[in-house]
Short mmCIF file of C-alpha atoms and ligand atoms in Angstrom, two decimals:
data_model
loop_
_atom_site.label_atom_id
_atom_site.label_comp_id
_atom_site.label_asym_id
_atom_site.label_seq_id
_atom_site.Cartn_x
_atom_site.Cartn_y
_atom_site.Cartn_z
CA MET A 1 -5.42 -5.83 -14.96
CA LEU A 2 -4.55 -3.95 -11.98
CA THR A 3 -2.42 -0.67 -12.23
CA VAL A 4 -0.38 0.39 -9.00
CA PHE A 5 0.87 3.95 -8.90
CA GLY A 6 3.19 5.10 -6.33
CA SER A 7 6.82 5.48 -4.88
CA THR A 8 9.64 2.89 -5.87
CA ALA A 9 12.30 3.74 -3.48
CA LEU A 10 15.77 3.00 -2.17
CA ASP A 11 15.13 2.71 1.62
CA THR A 12 17.38 2.69 4.55
CA ILE A 13 15.52 0.93 7.52
CA ARG A 14 16.87 0.75 10.77
CA THR A 15 15.47 -2.08 13.00
CA PRO A 16 17.03 -2.97 16.47
CA SER A 17 18.71 -6.06 14.94
CA LYS A 18 19.71 -4.74 11.71
CA THR A 19 20.04 -1.70 9.43
CA LEU A 20 19.54 -1.95 5.71
CA LYS A 21 21.14 0.63 3.56
CA ASN A 22 19.58 1.60 0.16
CA VAL A 23 17.51 -1.54 -0.34
CA LEU A 24 14.75 -1.69 -2.73
CA GLY A 25 11.38 -0.45 -1.11
CA GLY A 26 8.64 2.01 -1.76
CA ALA A 27 4.83 1.92 -1.33
CA ALA A 28 4.13 0.86 -4.92
CA THR A 29 6.93 -2.00 -4.78
CA PHE A 30 5.54 -3.50 -1.71
CA ALA A 31 1.83 -3.13 -3.01
CA GLY A 32 2.53 -4.28 -6.68
CA ILE A 33 4.62 -7.21 -5.65
CA SER A 34 1.84 -8.42 -3.12
CA ALA A 35 -1.08 -7.77 -5.72
CA SER A 36 1.03 -9.95 -8.21
CA PHE A 37 0.33 -12.96 -6.37
CA PHE A 38 -3.21 -12.50 -7.46
CA VAL A 39 -3.49 -10.79 -10.75
CA ASN A 40 -1.23 -9.17 -13.78
CA THR A 41 -0.14 -6.07 -12.17
CA GLY A 42 1.41 -2.85 -14.03
CA LEU A 43 3.55 -0.30 -12.13
CA ILE A 44 3.70 3.19 -12.87
CA ALA A 45 6.53 4.75 -10.90
CA VAL A 46 9.86 6.82 -11.42
CA VAL A 47 13.22 6.10 -10.43
CA GLY A 48 16.60 7.67 -10.96
CA SER A 49 19.56 6.86 -12.80
CA ASP A 50 21.26 5.28 -9.63
CA PHE A 51 18.64 2.73 -9.52
CA PRO A 52 20.64 -0.68 -9.61
CA LYS A 53 19.81 -2.95 -12.53
CA LYS A 54 19.51 -5.94 -10.18
CA TYR A 55 16.43 -4.23 -8.72
CA TYR A 56 14.95 -3.35 -11.93
CA ASN A 57 15.11 -6.88 -13.10
CA LEU A 58 13.63 -8.13 -9.80
CA LEU A 59 10.88 -5.87 -10.29
CA GLY A 60 10.24 -7.13 -13.81
CA LYS A 61 9.89 -10.63 -12.28
CA TYR A 62 6.72 -9.70 -10.69
CA LEU A 63 5.26 -6.63 -12.53
CA ASP A 64 4.82 -5.11 -16.01
CA LEU A 65 7.30 -2.17 -16.07
CA ARG A 66 6.06 -0.37 -19.22
CA GLY A 67 4.98 2.51 -16.60
CA LEU A 68 8.31 2.43 -14.89
CA SER A 69 10.29 5.86 -16.05
CA ILE A 70 14.04 6.14 -15.31
CA LYS A 71 14.83 9.88 -14.98
CA LYS A 72 18.40 11.56 -14.40
CA GLY A 73 18.87 12.18 -10.86
CA LYS A 74 18.38 10.28 -7.53
CA THR A 75 15.86 7.81 -6.95
CA PHE A 76 13.08 8.61 -3.97
CA HIS A 77 14.85 7.78 -0.63
CA TYR A 78 13.24 7.09 2.73
CA ASP A 79 15.00 6.59 5.99
CA GLY A 80 13.27 5.27 8.86
CA SER A 81 14.16 3.95 12.36
CA TYR A 82 12.04 1.53 14.61
CA ASP A 83 12.32 1.53 18.27
CA LYS A 84 12.69 -1.71 20.25
CA THR A 85 8.98 -2.38 20.21
CA LEU A 86 8.92 -2.45 16.48
CA SER A 87 5.60 -0.63 16.42
CA THR A 88 6.88 2.72 16.40
CA ARG A 89 8.83 4.31 13.38
CA GLN A 90 10.40 7.63 13.38
CA THR A 91 11.10 9.23 9.73
CA LEU A 92 14.67 10.43 9.50
CA LYS A 93 14.48 11.44 5.96
CA THR A 94 12.24 11.76 3.05
CA GLU A 95 14.09 12.84 0.02
CA LEU A 96 11.59 12.98 -3.09
CA ASN A 97 14.56 13.56 -5.73
CA VAL A 98 12.90 12.43 -9.04
CA LEU A 99 9.71 11.97 -7.62
CA ARG A 100 9.35 15.70 -6.99
CA SER A 101 8.72 16.98 -10.47
CA PHE A 102 7.47 13.58 -11.95
CA LYS A 103 4.64 13.96 -14.38
CA PRO A 104 3.05 10.46 -14.69
CA THR A 105 1.28 9.25 -17.62
CA VAL A 106 -0.54 6.00 -18.25
CA PRO A 107 0.86 3.65 -20.91
CA GLU A 108 -1.70 2.81 -23.56
CA GLU A 109 -1.79 -0.63 -22.40
CA TYR A 110 -2.68 0.24 -18.79
CA ARG A 111 -5.44 2.68 -19.83
CA ARG A 112 -8.35 -0.01 -19.79
CA SER A 113 -7.40 -1.14 -16.17
CA GLN A 114 -10.40 -1.52 -14.21
CA PHE A 115 -8.59 -1.72 -10.88
CA VAL A 116 -6.28 1.14 -9.84
CA TYR A 117 -4.31 1.51 -6.61
CA LEU A 118 -2.91 4.84 -5.85
CA ALA A 119 -0.19 3.78 -3.29
CA ASN A 120 1.64 6.58 -1.03
CA ASN A 121 2.73 9.33 -3.39
CA ASP A 122 2.39 12.80 -4.02
CA PRO A 123 -1.55 13.35 -3.74
CA ASP A 124 -1.57 15.89 -6.58
CA GLN A 125 0.04 13.47 -8.89
CA ASN A 126 -2.38 10.70 -7.72
CA VAL A 127 -5.25 12.87 -8.61
CA SER A 128 -4.17 13.84 -12.09
CA LEU A 129 -3.18 10.13 -12.78
CA ILE A 130 -6.65 8.54 -12.07
CA LYS A 131 -8.21 11.06 -14.64
CA GLU A 132 -6.22 9.15 -17.30
CA PHE A 133 -7.87 5.83 -17.09
CA ASP A 134 -10.78 4.99 -19.35
CA LYS A 135 -13.11 2.84 -17.30
CA VAL A 136 -12.18 2.41 -13.73
CA LYS A 137 -14.33 0.00 -11.47
CA PHE A 138 -12.62 0.37 -8.40
CA SER A 139 -9.89 2.90 -7.20
CA MET A 140 -8.19 3.14 -3.75
CA CYS A 141 -5.56 5.23 -2.25
CA ASP A 142 -3.17 5.48 0.83
CA THR A 143 -1.39 8.35 2.33
CA ILE A 144 1.09 8.85 5.01
CA GLU A 145 2.03 11.52 7.63
CA PHE A 146 4.46 13.44 5.34
CA TRP A 147 1.84 14.14 2.77
CA ILE A 148 -0.68 14.96 5.19
CA SER A 149 1.68 17.63 6.85
CA THR A 150 2.68 19.12 3.61
CA LYS A 151 -0.45 18.91 1.28
CA ARG A 152 -3.34 18.09 3.52
CA ASN A 153 -5.82 19.92 1.06
CA SER A 154 -4.60 17.94 -1.87
CA VAL A 155 -4.98 14.61 0.37
CA ILE A 156 -8.62 15.44 0.77
CA LYS A 157 -9.15 16.16 -2.78
CA MET A 158 -7.64 12.64 -3.63
CA ILE A 159 -9.88 10.99 -1.19
CA LYS A 160 -12.85 12.64 -2.97
CA SER A 161 -11.51 11.15 -6.40
CA VAL A 162 -11.45 7.44 -5.23
CA ASP A 163 -13.84 4.70 -4.16
CA ALA A 164 -11.78 3.54 -1.21
CA VAL A 165 -9.15 4.89 1.29
CA VAL A 166 -6.79 2.51 3.24
CA ILE A 167 -4.88 4.32 6.01
CA ASN A 168 -3.06 3.89 9.26
CA ASP A 169 -5.07 4.72 12.26
CA GLU A 170 -2.55 7.43 13.55
CA GLU A 171 -2.83 9.01 10.08
CA ALA A 172 -6.45 8.88 9.83
CA LYS A 173 -6.60 10.71 13.12
CA LEU A 174 -4.09 13.18 12.00
CA LEU A 175 -5.87 13.80 8.81
CA THR A 176 -9.21 14.19 10.04
CA LYS A 177 -8.47 15.72 13.29
CA GLU A 178 -10.56 13.13 15.09
CA PHE A 179 -9.70 10.58 17.81
CA ASN A 180 -12.25 8.12 17.43
CA LEU A 181 -11.75 5.66 14.48
CA ILE A 182 -15.51 5.71 13.53
CA LYS A 183 -15.60 9.43 13.62
CA CYS A 184 -12.45 9.33 11.42
CA ALA A 185 -14.03 6.98 8.74
CA LYS A 186 -17.40 8.96 8.79
CA LYS A 187 -15.20 12.08 7.92
CA MET A 188 -13.62 10.54 5.23
CA MET A 189 -16.74 9.24 3.79
CA SER A 190 -18.25 12.59 3.96
CA TRP A 191 -15.51 13.92 1.79
CA GLY A 192 -16.64 11.54 -0.96
CA THR A 193 -15.12 8.18 -0.70
CA LYS A 194 -17.42 4.99 -0.16
CA TYR A 195 -15.16 2.63 1.56
CA VAL A 196 -12.59 3.43 4.52
CA ILE A 197 -10.24 0.74 5.62
CA ILE A 198 -8.13 1.88 8.72
CA LYS A 199 -5.04 -0.23 9.57
CA LYS A 200 -4.17 -1.01 13.15
CA GLY A 201 -0.95 -2.53 12.65
CA GLU A 202 -0.49 -6.01 14.38
CA HIS A 203 -4.15 -5.53 15.52
CA GLY A 204 -5.72 -5.80 12.13
CA SER A 205 -7.94 -3.41 10.61
CA LEU A 206 -11.45 -1.91 10.47
CA MET A 207 -13.35 -1.55 7.20
CA PHE A 208 -16.21 1.02 7.10
CA PHE A 209 -19.15 1.33 4.33
CA ASP A 210 -22.28 3.31 4.88
CA ASP A 211 -23.31 2.11 8.56
CA LEU A 212 -21.60 -1.26 8.36
CA ILE A 213 -18.24 -2.01 10.06
CA PHE A 214 -16.26 -5.12 9.39
CA PRO A 215 -13.39 -5.51 11.85
CA SER A 216 -10.91 -8.04 11.07
CA ALA A 217 -7.82 -9.38 13.38
CA GLY A 218 -4.35 -9.30 12.37
CA PHE A 219 -2.87 -12.92 11.74
CA SER A 220 -1.02 -13.38 15.16
CA LEU A 221 2.75 -13.68 15.10
CA GLU A 222 5.17 -14.06 17.69
CA ASP A 223 8.32 -12.93 15.57
CA VAL A 224 8.26 -9.50 13.74
CA ILE A 225 11.54 -8.76 12.11
CA ASP A 226 10.68 -5.56 9.87
CA PRO A 227 7.07 -4.04 9.65
CA THR A 228 8.13 -1.86 6.68
CA GLY A 229 5.68 -2.16 3.75
CA ALA A 230 3.13 -4.11 5.60
CA GLY A 231 0.49 -1.64 4.95
CA ASP A 232 1.26 -1.44 1.29
CA SER A 233 1.32 -5.18 0.99
CA PHE A 234 -2.12 -5.31 2.71
CA ALA A 235 -3.54 -2.84 0.21
CA GLY A 236 -1.94 -4.65 -2.71
CA ALA A 237 -3.38 -8.05 -1.58
CA MET A 238 -6.69 -6.59 -1.15
CA ILE A 239 -7.07 -4.74 -4.40
CA GLY A 240 -5.25 -7.58 -6.23
CA TYR A 241 -7.75 -10.05 -4.81
CA LEU A 242 -10.63 -7.79 -6.10
CA ALA A 243 -9.11 -7.55 -9.33
CA SER A 244 -8.55 -11.37 -9.66
CA LYS A 245 -12.35 -11.90 -8.93
CA ASN A 246 -13.33 -8.67 -10.83
CA SER A 247 -15.92 -8.05 -8.22
CA THR A 248 -16.31 -5.09 -5.83
CA ASN A 249 -19.37 -6.47 -3.89
CA PHE A 250 -19.16 -6.08 -0.02
CA SER A 251 -18.62 -9.78 0.29
CA ALA A 252 -15.47 -9.92 -1.94
CA ILE A 253 -14.37 -6.54 -0.24
CA LYS A 254 -14.36 -8.21 3.02
CA LYS A 255 -12.36 -11.30 1.67
CA GLY A 256 -9.94 -8.87 0.20
CA VAL A 257 -9.45 -7.34 3.71
CA VAL A 258 -8.62 -10.92 4.97
CA TYR A 259 -6.09 -11.41 2.12
CA GLY A 260 -4.59 -8.11 3.14
CA ASN A 261 -4.31 -9.11 6.63
CA VAL A 262 -2.49 -12.24 5.59
CA LEU A 263 0.09 -10.72 3.14
CA GLY A 264 0.69 -8.01 5.71
CA SER A 265 1.72 -10.79 8.00
CA PHE A 266 3.95 -12.35 5.56
CA ALA A 267 5.67 -8.80 4.81
CA VAL A 268 6.70 -8.32 8.58
CA GLU A 269 8.42 -11.64 8.97
CA LYS A 270 11.57 -10.74 7.09
CA TYR A 271 13.63 -7.84 6.41
CA GLY A 272 12.74 -5.52 3.58
CA LEU A 273 10.87 -7.16 0.74
CA ASP A 274 12.18 -10.68 1.69
CA GLY A 275 8.91 -11.74 3.41
CA LEU A 276 7.02 -11.14 -0.09
CA LEU A 277 9.91 -12.50 -2.31
CA GLN A 278 10.13 -15.83 -0.52
CA LEU A 279 6.51 -16.41 -0.72
CA LYS A 280 4.57 -19.09 -2.68
CA THR A 281 0.78 -19.04 -3.49
CA LEU A 282 0.37 -22.25 -1.44
CA ASP A 283 1.88 -20.37 1.59
CA ILE A 284 -0.97 -17.90 1.08
CA LYS A 285 -3.56 -20.58 0.91
CA LYS A 286 -2.24 -22.32 4.04
CA ARG A 287 -2.20 -19.01 5.88
CA VAL A 288 -5.58 -17.89 5.10
CA LYS A 289 -6.86 -21.55 6.18
CA ARG A 290 -5.24 -21.19 9.43
CA TYR A 291 -6.51 -17.38 9.78
CA GLU A 292 -10.19 -18.88 9.19
CA LYS A 293 -9.62 -21.41 12.06
CA MET A 294 -8.39 -18.63 14.35
CA ILE A 295 -11.41 -16.31 13.94
CA ARG A 296 -14.30 -18.98 13.75
CA PHE A 297 -16.31 -19.37 16.76
P1 AMP B 1 4.55 1.39 5.25
O1 AMP B 1 5.59 0.70 6.08
O2 AMP B 1 3.47 0.52 4.79
O3 AMP B 1 4.24 2.77 5.82
O4 AMP B 1 5.53 1.83 3.74
C1 AMP B 1 6.65 1.98 3.89
C2 AMP B 1 7.20 2.25 2.37
O5 AMP B 1 6.62 3.64 2.09
C3 AMP B 1 8.74 2.45 2.24
O6 AMP B 1 9.21 1.62 1.48
C4 AMP B 1 9.02 3.88 1.69
O7 AMP B 1 9.94 4.01 0.57
C5 AMP B 1 7.53 4.36 1.41
N1 AMP B 1 7.47 5.83 1.81
C6 AMP B 1 7.78 6.38 2.92
N2 AMP B 1 7.44 7.64 2.95
C7 AMP B 1 6.90 7.95 1.75
C8 AMP B 1 6.25 9.16 1.16
N3 AMP B 1 6.14 10.25 1.82
N4 AMP B 1 5.58 8.86 -0.19
C9 AMP B 1 5.73 7.94 -0.70
N5 AMP B 1 6.28 6.80 -0.12
C10 AMP B 1 6.70 6.67 1.23
#
């Protein structure tokens, strides 16, 4: 089993073609649903009393919700706006609401999870939660500019406590205060994590382990609609694939990265979560085959 912990949100997403208001989002939502195509996935998250029942039911179709708490107050709200290139997003609001004082606990049924993904979330909460699992084989975390700017030391502590970090290129630079991505990865590895995966949006990703680097291309798309959640979908697919194989060898991790690229590409083709929600396992298989053809030489 895989456990995913992180934000479950009501998002406002402004793209050049459409504004979505208060739609279901959150890093753990995208990551958990993406992972659920590979393995049974339990969610640990908090929402407020304003969280619509239809979203609760939707989450329940994909995820084990025994770890989802409903607290008095408002759900975490993120508001972001893309420019016309769809590659730059400006954060307009990050309202933590019920997430601010959340004291997460791991339900008894999740404690033996061997794979744990700490999606974008308060790094202090992430660090305290990972200690509650009985026998973690592979843990991975992500972070975002908001946490790097407000809790950098806690982010570094979080990186120490996991096996892998998956992070955007710009955030890797901001966090490590380096400009070269190899230097960024080396610095994060010197803090204690074994693997670093730096996402480069439509340009794919770089995975680092010891002295090895595995670069992988993004799945080339002509029409991108809404990039929200692409990175979370990438991470969910990657760790979901590993959990499904119960493997953490380097070759499996490389394949996981490929599944990450592929699921990320589905996420950006539709608004909000629709790219994932309309997906069938066969679509994933077909796209992985096309991806293999594209990169073979
Ligand atoms: P991505 O596009 O992969 O960066 O992920 C976007 C998702 O992350 C949105 O659905 C947001 O709800 C969520 N998110 C944005 N900022 C934060 C934050 N500071 N902490 C946790 N989740 C966040």
